[in-house]
Amino acid sequence: MSGVVCAPMHLEAAALRAPGVRVLHTGMGPRRAAESARRFTGTTPVLVAGIAGGVTDSVRPGDLVVATEIDGPDGPVPLRSAPLLAGALRRLGLTVHTGPVASAESLVDGTEREGYAARGALAVDMESAQFATVPGPLAVVRAIVDTPEHPLWRPGTVRRGLTGLRSLRAAAPALREWCEAAGRGEILRASPRSFCAGVDRAIEIVERALERYGAPVYVRRQIVHNIHVVRRLEDMGAVFVQEVDEVPAGATTVLAAHGVAPSVRQAAAAKDLRVIDATCPLVTKVHNEVRRYSSRGDTVLLIGHSDHEEVEGTVGEAPEQVVVVEDASAARHVRVRDPEKVAYAMQTTLAVDEAEEIASVLRERFPAMSAPRRDDICYATTNRQRAVRAVADSADLVLVVGSANSSNSKRLVEVARRQGPPAHLVDDVSEVDMRWLAGARRVGITAGASAPPHLVEELTRCLAGLGRTTVRDSQVADEDIRFTLPREVG
Ligand code: 0K2
Ligand code: SF4
C-alpha cells in the first residue's frame, strides 16, 4: 500500500506534487491537522511534509529536518524510519538534519524558540503532533524557513520561504520512495550473524592493548574489514597503517585478524616493535597447513582470492610453492611441478558451495592431492551462509550489513542471491536505498562476521518504522566458540 504525503498549506502541497506522489492538502494549524489525521484509520503510511521554523542556528533556511521524534499525546513519539528517509534525501544532495520536531499551537518566533531548543528540538511546526497516533507508518520532513538568526516578518522572510519550498520540491523523489517503501510486512533475521569469535578476539586485543600500553597503538591494516569497527577504535586511539615501516621503532603494533606473511613479522622484529598478533587462530591453522605441505615439497593450491589480505599472508608462507586458484576454470588449467606432490588449502571466508566445486575439480585432476584434515572455511563463515540461505528462501529482499572489502559479507550477498531474492550489501542503514523495499513484504537481514550487532538492531528499528513490525529470528546453529587472548593482553 502506497503512502500519502500530507501537506498543511496549498503552497507546500503544490511544491510536493510530482509524478507518483499522492499529496493531501490537510490545512494549516493543529485543528485542521487533527481533522485530517482522523481520516487515517487503517495502516496507510503517512508522511507529513511542509515548511517550519528552526529553533537553533544549527539549522539554516532551506535545510531539511527529518523528525526522529514528534510530540504525542503522552510524550515524545519516535519516528523510526527517519535514518532511511534522511539517507535518501542526502543522496539527492540536500542538506539534512535528523532530530526532534516539536509542535506548537501557533507560529513560534523570538525568544519562544529557546524553550523548544532547550527541549532538544531542531524545528517547530503546528501540525505533526496531531498525526502522532495514526495507526500506520509515519514520517515527518520539514524545510526550514526561519531561524533564531533569521526570524519571521523580516525583509528576507519571503525569499527564505521560497527557498524552503524549493527544498521541498527537491525532496519529492525521496518522499515518493518512502511512500512506496512503507507498508506492513516482516523482518526475517538470519542467525548466527554478525561478530564471530575471531573478530571478537581481534577487537578485544586492540581495546586491551590501548588500556594496557596506552594510545597510540598501531594496527597493521584494518583489524577487521569493517569501517564502523575501525572508526570506533581510531576514536579510542588506535592508528591504522598499511605496513609496519610506518610505525615508529619500538611502538606497540597489532597485526590484523586476517594474518600476515612471515616477512611482515621479520620487518616488525627488525624495528623492535612490540607485536601483538590478532590473527584468528583458524587463519593460523591454514598457515600451519601450508607450512607443513610446502616443507615436504608439495605444491599448495590455495583456493581463494589473490587480492585478499588473508591470501596474501598465507601465500607468504611459501611464495615459491603456493599457487592461488580463484575459480573452477583456474582449477581446470592450473599446472603443478609434480602431480603426485600436491596439496590444497582454502581462504577461510569463501562461499562453501563454490569452494567445494573448485576443490572437486582439483581432486579429479590430482587424485593424490592432500587435503586439510578439517575444512578451512571456518565455522562462522559456514554458519552465516547456512543462515542467510534459510532466510533468503522466503524473503523478497535480503540486506547484508557489512563493508565492501569484507569477503565473508560479500559471499553472504551472493549466497542469498543464488536463492532467488535480490540482496544488497550495506555498511549501515544510511546506505539502504528505499527503492529496494518497494513491494518487499518480507525483508531478510543478516550481517557479516566483521559487522557490529548494533547495526543490525538499528536496521531492524528503521524497517519496523516503515511497517515491517513482525521480527522473526531464524536460527540454524548455536555458536559458543571463544578464543583465548595472546599473553601480551591476557
Ligand atoms: O571476510 P574477510 O576475510 O574479508 O574479513 P572480515 O570482514 O574482516 O571478517 C572477519 C574475518 C577475518 C578473518 O578470517
Ligand atoms: Fe576466524 Fe572465521 Fe571469524 Fe575469520 S570469519 S575471524 S576465520 S572465525
Short mmCIF file of C-alpha atoms and ligand atoms in Angstrom, two decimals:
data_model
loop_
_atom_site.label_atom_id
_atom_site.label_comp_id
_atom_site.label_asym_id
_atom_site.label_seq_id
_atom_site.Cartn_x
_atom_site.Cartn_y
_atom_site.Cartn_z
CA MET A 1 0.00 0.00 0.00
CA SER A 2 1.50 3.32 -1.06
CA GLY A 3 1.71 6.17 1.43
CA VAL A 4 0.25 9.67 1.37
CA VAL A 5 2.14 12.94 1.74
CA CYS A 6 0.19 15.32 3.96
CA ALA A 7 0.95 18.99 3.33
CA PRO A 8 -0.64 21.65 5.55
CA MET A 9 -0.60 24.60 3.10
CA HIS A 10 -1.57 24.86 -0.58
CA LEU A 11 1.88 26.20 -1.43
CA GLU A 12 3.53 23.22 0.26
CA ALA A 13 1.19 20.77 -1.47
CA ALA A 14 1.97 22.41 -4.83
CA ALA A 15 5.72 22.16 -4.20
CA LEU A 16 5.41 18.46 -3.33
CA ARG A 17 3.19 17.39 -6.23
CA ALA A 18 5.25 15.20 -8.51
CA PRO A 19 4.58 12.10 -10.60
CA GLY A 20 3.81 9.18 -8.32
CA VAL A 21 3.39 11.28 -5.16
CA ARG A 22 -0.09 11.27 -3.57
CA VAL A 23 -0.42 14.63 -1.84
CA LEU A 24 -3.22 15.50 0.55
CA HIS A 25 -3.71 19.16 1.43
CA THR A 26 -4.58 18.99 5.13
CA GLY A 27 -4.95 22.65 6.10
CA MET A 28 -2.77 24.69 8.42
CA GLY A 29 -2.71 24.53 12.21
CA PRO A 30 -3.47 21.90 14.82
CA ARG A 31 -7.27 21.81 14.44
CA ARG A 32 -7.26 21.13 10.69
CA ALA A 33 -4.33 18.70 11.07
CA ALA A 34 -6.27 16.76 13.71
CA GLU A 35 -9.29 16.54 11.36
CA SER A 36 -7.10 15.20 8.57
CA ALA A 37 -5.28 12.75 10.82
CA ARG A 38 -8.61 11.22 11.92
CA ARG A 39 -9.18 10.08 8.32
CA PHE A 40 -6.29 7.62 8.63
CA THR A 41 -7.93 4.73 10.41
CA GLY A 42 -6.17 1.91 8.56
CA THR A 43 -2.48 1.26 8.07
CA THR A 44 -1.87 3.78 5.28
CA PRO A 45 1.66 5.20 5.61
CA VAL A 46 1.59 8.96 6.26
CA LEU A 47 4.39 11.40 5.56
CA VAL A 48 3.81 14.92 6.89
CA ALA A 49 5.84 17.46 4.91
CA GLY A 50 5.99 21.23 4.87
CA ILE A 51 7.96 24.25 5.97
CA ALA A 52 8.81 25.01 9.60
CA GLY A 53 10.79 27.24 11.91
CA GLY A 54 14.24 26.25 13.09
CA VAL A 55 14.79 26.68 16.82
CA THR A 56 18.60 26.59 16.79
CA ASP A 57 21.11 28.12 14.41
CA SER A 58 22.49 24.66 13.70
CA VAL A 59 19.76 24.50 11.03
CA ARG A 60 19.65 27.07 8.24
CA PRO A 61 16.92 28.30 5.90
CA GLY A 62 16.49 25.74 3.12
CA ASP A 63 17.83 22.83 5.21
CA LEU A 64 15.59 19.83 5.76
CA VAL A 65 14.83 18.32 9.15
CA VAL A 66 13.70 14.69 9.26
CA ALA A 67 11.96 14.11 12.58
CA THR A 68 13.31 11.33 14.78
CA GLU A 69 10.51 12.09 17.23
CA ILE A 70 7.46 14.30 17.46
CA ASP A 71 5.17 15.35 20.28
CA GLY A 72 2.44 12.86 21.08
CA PRO A 73 -0.49 12.99 23.47
CA ASP A 74 1.52 11.15 26.17
CA GLY A 75 5.02 12.38 25.40
CA PRO A 76 7.52 12.00 22.58
CA VAL A 77 6.70 9.55 19.78
CA PRO A 78 9.73 8.06 17.95
CA LEU A 79 9.68 8.02 14.15
CA ARG A 80 12.00 5.10 13.47
CA SER A 81 12.34 5.24 9.71
CA ALA A 82 13.99 8.69 9.88
CA PRO A 83 17.55 7.45 9.04
CA LEU A 84 16.27 5.79 5.84
CA LEU A 85 14.48 8.92 4.70
CA ALA A 86 17.43 11.11 5.66
CA GLY A 87 19.76 8.86 3.62
CA ALA A 88 17.53 9.16 0.53
CA LEU A 89 17.34 12.96 0.88
CA ARG A 90 21.12 13.24 1.29
CA ARG A 91 21.63 11.19 -1.85
CA LEU A 92 19.64 13.90 -3.63
CA GLY A 93 22.30 16.39 -2.50
CA LEU A 94 20.10 18.11 0.10
CA THR A 95 21.29 19.33 3.49
CA VAL A 96 19.53 17.15 6.03
CA HIS A 97 19.39 17.13 9.83
CA THR A 98 17.74 14.48 11.94
CA GLY A 99 16.28 15.24 15.35
CA PRO A 100 13.11 16.00 17.28
CA VAL A 101 10.45 18.24 15.71
CA ALA A 102 8.10 19.91 18.21
CA SER A 103 4.61 21.19 17.51
CA ALA A 104 3.10 24.48 18.71
CA GLU A 105 -0.43 25.91 18.71
CA SER A 106 0.61 28.93 16.62
CA LEU A 107 3.66 30.37 14.83
CA VAL A 108 6.74 30.46 17.04
CA ASP A 109 9.15 33.40 16.92
CA GLY A 110 11.56 35.41 19.09
CA THR A 111 12.54 34.03 22.46
CA GLU A 112 9.85 31.33 22.30
CA ARG A 113 12.23 29.32 20.13
CA GLU A 114 14.61 28.96 23.07
CA GLY A 115 12.11 26.90 25.05
CA TYR A 116 11.81 24.38 22.21
CA ALA A 117 15.57 24.31 21.69
CA ALA A 118 16.04 23.61 25.42
CA ARG A 119 13.83 20.51 24.97
CA GLY A 120 16.24 19.31 22.28
CA ALA A 121 14.05 20.13 19.27
CA LEU A 122 15.59 21.24 15.98
CA ALA A 123 12.41 22.67 14.47
CA VAL A 124 8.85 23.54 15.38
CA ASP A 125 5.69 23.22 13.28
CA MET A 126 1.97 23.36 14.02
CA GLU A 127 0.71 20.03 12.72
CA SER A 128 2.97 16.98 13.25
CA ALA A 129 1.79 16.22 16.78
CA GLN A 130 -1.77 15.74 15.51
CA PHE A 131 -0.57 12.81 13.37
CA ALA A 132 1.33 11.09 16.20
CA THR A 133 -1.37 8.48 16.73
CA VAL A 134 -2.04 7.43 13.12
CA PRO A 135 -2.00 3.62 13.11
CA GLY A 136 0.32 3.14 10.11
CA PRO A 137 3.96 4.10 9.49
CA LEU A 138 4.63 7.82 9.95
CA ALA A 139 7.41 10.21 8.93
CA VAL A 140 7.82 13.98 9.14
CA VAL A 141 10.04 16.20 6.97
CA ARG A 142 10.24 19.94 7.39
CA ALA A 143 12.07 22.52 5.28
CA ILE A 144 13.42 25.37 7.40
CA VAL A 145 12.33 28.93 6.60
CA ASP A 146 13.11 30.98 9.71
CA THR A 147 15.69 30.52 12.49
CA PRO A 148 16.84 32.48 15.57
CA GLU A 149 19.28 34.34 13.28
CA HIS A 150 16.67 34.87 10.55
CA PRO A 151 13.36 35.49 12.38
CA LEU A 152 9.91 35.86 10.81
CA TRP A 153 8.46 39.09 9.45
CA ARG A 154 11.77 40.49 8.13
CA PRO A 155 12.52 41.68 4.58
CA GLY A 156 14.18 38.34 3.70
CA THR A 157 11.31 36.17 5.01
CA VAL A 158 9.56 35.77 1.63
CA ARG A 159 12.83 34.86 -0.07
CA ARG A 160 13.57 32.33 2.67
CA GLY A 161 10.03 30.95 2.32
CA LEU A 162 10.68 30.33 -1.37
CA THR A 163 13.99 28.66 -0.51
CA GLY A 164 12.13 26.33 1.86
CA LEU A 165 9.54 25.50 -0.81
CA ARG A 166 12.31 24.80 -3.33
CA SER A 167 13.87 22.33 -0.87
CA LEU A 168 10.50 20.59 -0.52
CA ARG A 169 10.19 20.33 -4.29
CA ALA A 170 13.69 18.85 -4.49
CA ALA A 171 12.79 16.40 -1.72
CA ALA A 172 9.74 14.99 -3.52
CA PRO A 173 11.52 11.99 -5.15
CA ALA A 174 12.76 10.78 -1.74
CA LEU A 175 9.31 11.25 -0.22
CA ARG A 176 7.87 9.13 -3.03
CA GLU A 177 10.47 6.45 -2.25
CA TRP A 178 9.40 6.46 1.40
CA CYS A 179 5.71 6.23 0.45
CA GLU A 180 6.40 3.25 -1.82
CA ALA A 181 8.72 1.50 0.64
CA ALA A 182 6.41 1.83 3.65
CA GLY A 183 3.85 -0.86 4.36
CA ARG A 184 3.15 -3.88 6.50
CA GLY A 185 5.49 -6.81 6.49
CA GLU A 186 8.00 -8.95 8.33
CA ILE A 187 11.68 -8.94 9.11
CA LEU A 188 13.42 -12.32 8.96
CA ARG A 189 16.76 -12.20 10.74
CA ALA A 190 19.36 -14.81 9.97
CA SER A 191 21.12 -16.31 12.95
CA PRO A 192 24.05 -16.72 13.52
CA ARG A 193 25.04 -13.35 12.07
CA SER A 194 27.48 -10.57 12.89
CA PHE A 195 30.65 -10.93 15.03
CA CYS A 196 32.44 -14.29 15.12
CA ALA A 197 34.90 -15.46 17.76
CA GLY A 198 37.93 -14.35 15.72
CA VAL A 199 36.57 -10.83 15.28
CA ASP A 200 35.53 -10.53 18.93
CA ARG A 201 39.05 -11.54 19.89
CA ALA A 202 40.77 -9.17 17.44
CA ILE A 203 38.76 -6.18 18.63
CA GLU A 204 39.33 -7.08 22.27
CA ILE A 205 43.07 -7.31 21.63
CA VAL A 206 43.18 -3.70 20.35
CA GLU A 207 40.99 -2.46 23.21
CA ARG A 208 43.14 -4.19 25.82
CA ALA A 209 46.37 -3.05 24.17
CA LEU A 210 45.10 0.54 24.40
CA GLU A 211 44.23 0.03 28.07
CA ARG A 212 47.49 -1.65 28.97
CA TYR A 213 50.02 0.23 26.87
CA GLY A 214 48.16 3.49 26.22
CA ALA A 215 47.49 5.29 22.91
CA PRO A 216 48.67 5.25 20.25
CA VAL A 217 48.51 1.57 19.47
CA TYR A 218 49.38 0.91 15.83
CA VAL A 219 47.39 -1.65 13.87
CA ARG A 220 48.71 -3.03 10.60
CA ARG A 221 45.79 -2.92 8.12
CA GLN A 222 42.15 -2.84 9.17
CA ILE A 223 41.87 -5.03 12.27
CA VAL A 224 38.75 -6.49 10.61
CA HIS A 225 37.17 -5.35 7.37
CA ASN A 226 34.54 -3.06 8.83
CA ILE A 227 34.54 0.71 8.70
CA HIS A 228 32.48 1.13 11.90
CA VAL A 229 34.85 -1.06 13.90
CA VAL A 230 37.87 0.79 12.52
CA ARG A 231 36.42 4.26 13.24
CA ARG A 232 35.49 3.34 16.80
CA LEU A 233 38.99 2.02 17.54
CA GLU A 234 40.50 5.11 15.90
CA ASP A 235 38.42 7.25 18.26
CA MET A 236 39.89 5.24 21.15
CA GLY A 237 43.47 5.91 19.99
CA ALA A 238 44.32 3.17 17.50
CA VAL A 239 46.33 4.25 14.46
CA PHE A 240 45.84 2.12 11.35
CA VAL A 241 48.78 1.75 8.97
CA GLN A 242 49.36 -0.16 5.77
CA GLU A 243 52.81 -1.51 6.60
CA VAL A 244 54.97 -1.80 9.70
CA ASP A 245 57.56 0.56 8.18
CA GLU A 246 55.10 3.39 9.01
CA VAL A 247 55.25 2.52 12.73
CA PRO A 248 57.81 4.29 14.99
CA ALA A 249 60.54 1.96 16.29
CA GLY A 250 59.59 0.15 19.48
CA ALA A 251 55.86 1.02 19.32
CA THR A 252 53.05 -1.39 20.18
CA THR A 253 51.66 -2.89 16.98
CA VAL A 254 48.73 -5.22 16.47
CA LEU A 255 48.60 -7.50 13.41
CA ALA A 256 45.08 -7.74 11.97
CA ALA A 257 42.77 -10.78 12.14
CA HIS A 258 43.46 -11.86 8.55
CA GLY A 259 47.04 -12.98 9.22
CA VAL A 260 50.38 -11.90 7.78
CA ALA A 261 53.27 -13.33 5.80
CA PRO A 262 56.39 -14.23 7.81
CA SER A 263 58.16 -11.32 6.08
CA VAL A 264 55.86 -8.91 7.96
CA ARG A 265 56.86 -10.42 11.30
CA GLN A 266 60.52 -10.12 10.30
CA ALA A 267 60.04 -6.43 9.37
CA ALA A 268 58.34 -5.81 12.73
CA ALA A 269 61.13 -7.57 14.62
CA ALA A 270 63.75 -5.52 12.75
CA LYS A 271 62.06 -2.35 14.06
CA ASP A 272 61.88 -3.78 17.56
CA LEU A 273 58.10 -3.37 17.65
CA ARG A 274 56.06 -4.81 20.48
CA VAL A 275 53.91 -7.08 18.28
CA ILE A 276 50.55 -8.40 19.41
CA ASP A 277 49.12 -10.90 16.96
CA ALA A 278 45.37 -10.71 16.38
CA THR A 279 45.41 -13.30 13.59
CA CYS A 280 42.38 -15.53 14.04
CA PRO A 281 43.50 -18.98 15.26
CA LEU A 282 41.52 -20.50 12.37
CA VAL A 283 43.60 -18.50 9.88
CA THR A 284 46.77 -19.56 11.71
CA LYS A 285 45.61 -23.16 11.25
CA VAL A 286 45.66 -22.66 7.45
CA HIS A 287 49.14 -21.09 7.64
CA ASN A 288 50.34 -24.14 9.57
CA GLU A 289 48.93 -26.48 6.92
CA VAL A 290 50.62 -24.57 4.12
CA ARG A 291 53.93 -24.67 6.01
CA ARG A 292 53.59 -28.40 6.57
CA TYR A 293 52.77 -29.19 2.93
CA SER A 294 55.39 -26.87 1.48
CA SER A 295 58.14 -28.09 3.80
CA ARG A 296 57.73 -31.61 2.37
CA GLY A 297 57.97 -30.26 -1.17
CA ASP A 298 54.29 -30.13 -2.18
CA THR A 299 52.80 -27.53 -4.50
CA VAL A 300 50.00 -25.97 -2.47
CA LEU A 301 46.89 -24.98 -4.41
CA LEU A 302 45.30 -22.24 -2.33
CA ILE A 303 41.64 -21.73 -3.20
CA GLY A 304 40.89 -18.07 -2.64
CA HIS A 305 41.03 -14.51 -3.94
CA SER A 306 44.58 -13.42 -4.74
CA ASP A 307 43.99 -9.75 -3.87
CA HIS A 308 42.68 -10.52 -0.37
CA GLU A 309 44.86 -9.85 2.67
CA GLU A 310 44.32 -13.29 4.15
CA VAL A 311 45.50 -14.93 0.90
CA GLU A 312 48.48 -12.54 0.67
CA GLY A 313 49.51 -13.63 4.14
CA THR A 314 49.01 -17.34 3.50
CA VAL A 315 50.90 -17.24 0.18
CA GLY A 316 53.74 -15.54 2.05
CA GLU A 317 54.39 -18.77 3.97
CA ALA A 318 55.89 -20.35 0.81
CA PRO A 319 55.63 -17.95 -2.12
CA GLU A 320 57.52 -20.28 -4.46
CA GLN A 321 55.21 -23.21 -3.83
CA VAL A 322 51.76 -21.75 -3.31
CA VAL A 323 49.54 -21.20 -6.37
CA VAL A 324 46.28 -19.31 -5.86
CA VAL A 325 43.28 -20.90 -7.58
CA GLU A 326 40.47 -18.38 -7.86
CA ASP A 327 37.73 -20.31 -9.64
CA ALA A 328 36.76 -23.59 -11.30
CA SER A 329 38.23 -22.53 -14.62
CA ALA A 330 41.60 -21.80 -12.97
CA ALA A 331 41.33 -25.21 -11.27
CA ARG A 332 40.93 -26.87 -14.67
CA HIS A 333 44.06 -25.22 -16.05
CA VAL A 334 46.47 -24.89 -13.14
CA ARG A 335 49.85 -26.61 -13.71
CA VAL A 336 51.92 -28.21 -10.97
CA ARG A 337 55.51 -29.43 -10.88
CA ASP A 338 54.66 -32.97 -9.78
CA PRO A 339 51.01 -34.16 -9.73
CA GLU A 340 51.96 -36.72 -7.05
CA LYS A 341 53.05 -33.92 -4.70
CA VAL A 342 50.09 -31.59 -4.46
CA ALA A 343 48.01 -30.34 -1.56
CA TYR A 344 45.26 -27.78 -1.28
CA ALA A 345 44.10 -25.26 1.28
CA MET A 346 41.43 -22.56 1.35
CA GLN A 347 40.79 -18.98 2.38
CA THR A 348 38.53 -19.14 5.45
CA THR A 349 35.77 -16.87 4.17
CA LEU A 350 34.79 -18.33 0.78
CA ALA A 351 31.35 -19.38 -0.38
CA VAL A 352 31.18 -23.01 0.76
CA ASP A 353 29.45 -24.34 -2.38
CA GLU A 354 31.79 -22.53 -4.81
CA ALA A 355 34.91 -23.60 -2.95
CA GLU A 356 33.69 -27.19 -2.89
CA GLU A 357 33.17 -27.09 -6.66
CA ILE A 358 36.74 -25.82 -7.17
CA ALA A 359 38.12 -28.46 -4.79
CA SER A 360 36.29 -31.24 -6.62
CA VAL A 361 37.82 -30.16 -9.96
CA LEU A 362 41.26 -30.27 -8.30
CA ARG A 363 40.58 -33.66 -6.73
CA GLU A 364 39.61 -35.06 -10.10
CA ARG A 365 42.76 -33.72 -11.75
CA PHE A 366 45.12 -34.63 -8.90
CA PRO A 367 43.86 -37.82 -7.25
CA ALA A 368 46.91 -37.96 -4.98
CA MET A 369 46.25 -34.46 -3.65
CA SER A 370 46.44 -33.99 0.15
CA ALA A 371 43.53 -32.25 1.77
CA PRO A 372 43.15 -30.38 5.05
CA ARG A 373 42.02 -32.64 7.92
CA ARG A 374 39.08 -30.31 8.50
CA ASP A 375 37.58 -27.73 6.20
CA ASP A 376 39.47 -24.47 6.03
CA ILE A 377 36.30 -22.45 5.52
CA CYS A 378 35.61 -21.63 9.12
CA TYR A 379 32.59 -22.43 11.26
CA ALA A 380 31.45 -18.78 11.29
CA THR A 381 31.50 -18.42 7.51
CA THR A 382 29.68 -21.74 7.11
CA ASN A 383 27.00 -20.93 9.71
CA ARG A 384 26.33 -17.44 8.37
CA GLN A 385 25.90 -18.80 4.86
CA ARG A 386 23.51 -21.53 6.02
CA ALA A 387 21.55 -18.97 8.00
CA VAL A 388 21.21 -16.47 5.16
CA ARG A 389 20.19 -19.24 2.78
CA ALA A 390 17.37 -20.26 5.13
CA VAL A 391 16.14 -16.67 5.34
CA ALA A 392 16.55 -15.91 1.63
CA ASP A 393 14.34 -18.88 0.79
CA SER A 394 11.29 -16.98 1.98
CA ALA A 395 12.37 -13.32 1.70
CA ASP A 396 11.50 -10.79 -1.02
CA LEU A 397 14.73 -8.90 -0.34
CA VAL A 398 17.87 -9.58 1.71
CA LEU A 399 20.00 -6.88 3.29
CA VAL A 400 23.51 -7.83 4.41
CA VAL A 401 25.26 -5.49 6.82
CA GLY A 402 28.98 -5.36 6.15
CA SER A 403 31.71 -3.37 4.44
CA ALA A 404 32.53 -3.62 0.75
CA ASN A 405 36.00 -5.09 1.40
CA SER A 406 34.69 -7.84 3.67
CA SER A 407 34.98 -11.14 1.80
CA ASN A 408 32.63 -13.11 4.04
CA SER A 409 29.98 -10.35 3.87
CA LYS A 410 30.15 -10.26 0.07
CA ARG A 411 29.74 -14.02 -0.02
CA LEU A 412 26.54 -13.69 2.05
CA VAL A 413 25.09 -11.42 -0.64
CA GLU A 414 25.98 -13.94 -3.34
CA VAL A 415 24.59 -16.89 -1.39
CA ALA A 416 21.33 -15.01 -0.76
CA ARG A 417 21.01 -14.05 -4.44
CA ARG A 418 21.51 -17.64 -5.51
CA GLN A 419 18.36 -18.49 -3.52
CA GLY A 420 16.36 -16.02 -5.62
CA PRO A 421 15.68 -12.67 -3.97
CA PRO A 422 17.66 -9.51 -4.66
CA ALA A 423 20.31 -8.90 -1.99
CA HIS A 424 22.43 -5.86 -1.17
CA LEU A 425 25.46 -5.14 0.99
CA VAL A 426 25.20 -2.01 3.18
CA ASP A 427 27.61 -0.55 5.67
CA ASP A 428 24.69 0.69 7.73
CA VAL A 429 21.12 1.91 7.42
CA SER A 430 22.15 5.14 5.68
CA GLU A 431 23.08 3.07 2.61
CA VAL A 432 19.73 1.32 2.29
CA ASP A 433 18.03 2.51 -0.89
CA MET A 434 14.31 2.62 -0.11
CA ARG A 435 13.51 1.69 -3.72
CA TRP A 436 14.72 -1.82 -2.88
CA LEU A 437 11.95 -2.06 -0.31
CA ALA A 438 9.04 -1.21 -2.60
CA GLY A 439 6.85 -4.31 -2.64
CA ALA A 440 9.20 -6.26 -0.34
CA ARG A 441 6.90 -7.56 2.42
CA ARG A 442 9.43 -9.98 3.87
CA VAL A 443 12.85 -8.49 4.37
CA GLY A 444 15.73 -10.78 5.32
CA ILE A 445 18.57 -9.31 7.33
CA THR A 446 21.99 -10.62 8.20
CA ALA A 447 25.48 -9.29 8.90
CA GLY A 448 28.98 -10.38 8.04
CA ALA A 449 31.36 -11.68 10.70
CA SER A 450 33.02 -8.27 10.99
CA ALA A 451 29.82 -6.16 11.24
CA PRO A 452 28.80 -4.97 14.73
CA PRO A 453 25.46 -6.31 16.01
CA HIS A 454 24.15 -2.85 16.93
CA LEU A 455 23.95 -2.03 13.19
CA VAL A 456 21.51 -4.90 12.72
CA GLU A 457 19.42 -3.60 15.62
CA GLU A 458 19.38 -0.12 14.05
CA LEU A 459 18.32 -1.55 10.68
CA THR A 460 15.59 -3.59 12.39
CA ARG A 461 14.23 -0.45 14.11
CA CYS A 462 14.21 1.52 10.84
CA LEU A 463 12.41 -1.20 8.92
CA ALA A 464 9.90 -1.52 11.76
CA GLY A 465 9.33 2.22 11.39
CA LEU A 466 8.39 1.55 7.76
CA GLY A 467 5.83 -1.03 8.84
CA ARG A 468 7.80 -4.31 8.93
CA THR A 469 6.86 -4.73 12.56
CA THR A 470 6.97 -8.52 12.95
CA VAL A 471 10.53 -9.67 13.64
CA ARG A 472 11.45 -13.36 13.38
CA ASP A 473 14.88 -14.75 14.18
CA SER A 474 15.66 -17.90 12.25
CA GLN A 475 18.45 -19.76 14.00
CA VAL A 476 20.29 -22.56 12.18
CA ALA A 477 23.17 -23.11 14.64
CA ASP A 478 24.37 -22.28 18.15
CA GLU A 479 27.76 -20.64 18.46
CA ASP A 480 29.63 -20.67 21.74
CA ILE A 481 33.21 -20.66 20.48
CA ARG A 482 35.66 -18.30 22.17
CA PHE A 483 39.38 -18.00 21.59
CA THR A 484 41.92 -17.18 24.27
CA LEU A 485 43.78 -13.89 24.12
CA PRO A 486 47.52 -13.58 23.44
CA ARG A 487 49.58 -13.31 26.63
CA GLU A 488 50.56 -9.64 25.95
CA VAL A 489 46.95 -8.65 26.67
CA GLY A 490 45.65 -11.74 28.51
O1 0K2 B 1 35.74 -11.71 5.29
P1 0K2 B 1 37.08 -11.11 5.34
O2 0K2 B 1 38.16 -12.16 5.27
O3 0K2 B 1 37.29 -10.05 4.29
O4 0K2 B 1 37.31 -10.45 6.74
P2 0K2 B 1 36.39 -9.61 7.70
O5 0K2 B 1 35.27 -8.97 7.00
O6 0K2 B 1 37.31 -8.74 8.45
O7 0K2 B 1 35.76 -10.69 8.67
C1 0K2 B 1 36.48 -11.30 9.66
C2 0K2 B 1 37.23 -12.46 9.15
C3 0K2 B 1 38.68 -12.30 9.41
C4 0K2 B 1 39.47 -13.49 9.06
O8 0K2 B 1 39.04 -14.52 8.61
FE1 SF4 B 2 38.21 -16.52 12.33
FE2 SF4 B 2 36.27 -17.40 10.75
FE3 SF4 B 2 35.94 -15.18 12.10
FE4 SF4 B 2 37.68 -15.23 10.08
S1 SF4 B 2 35.47 -15.46 9.97
S2 SF4 B 2 37.98 -14.31 12.09
S3 SF4 B 2 38.45 -17.34 10.29
S4 SF4 B 2 36.20 -17.23 12.99
#
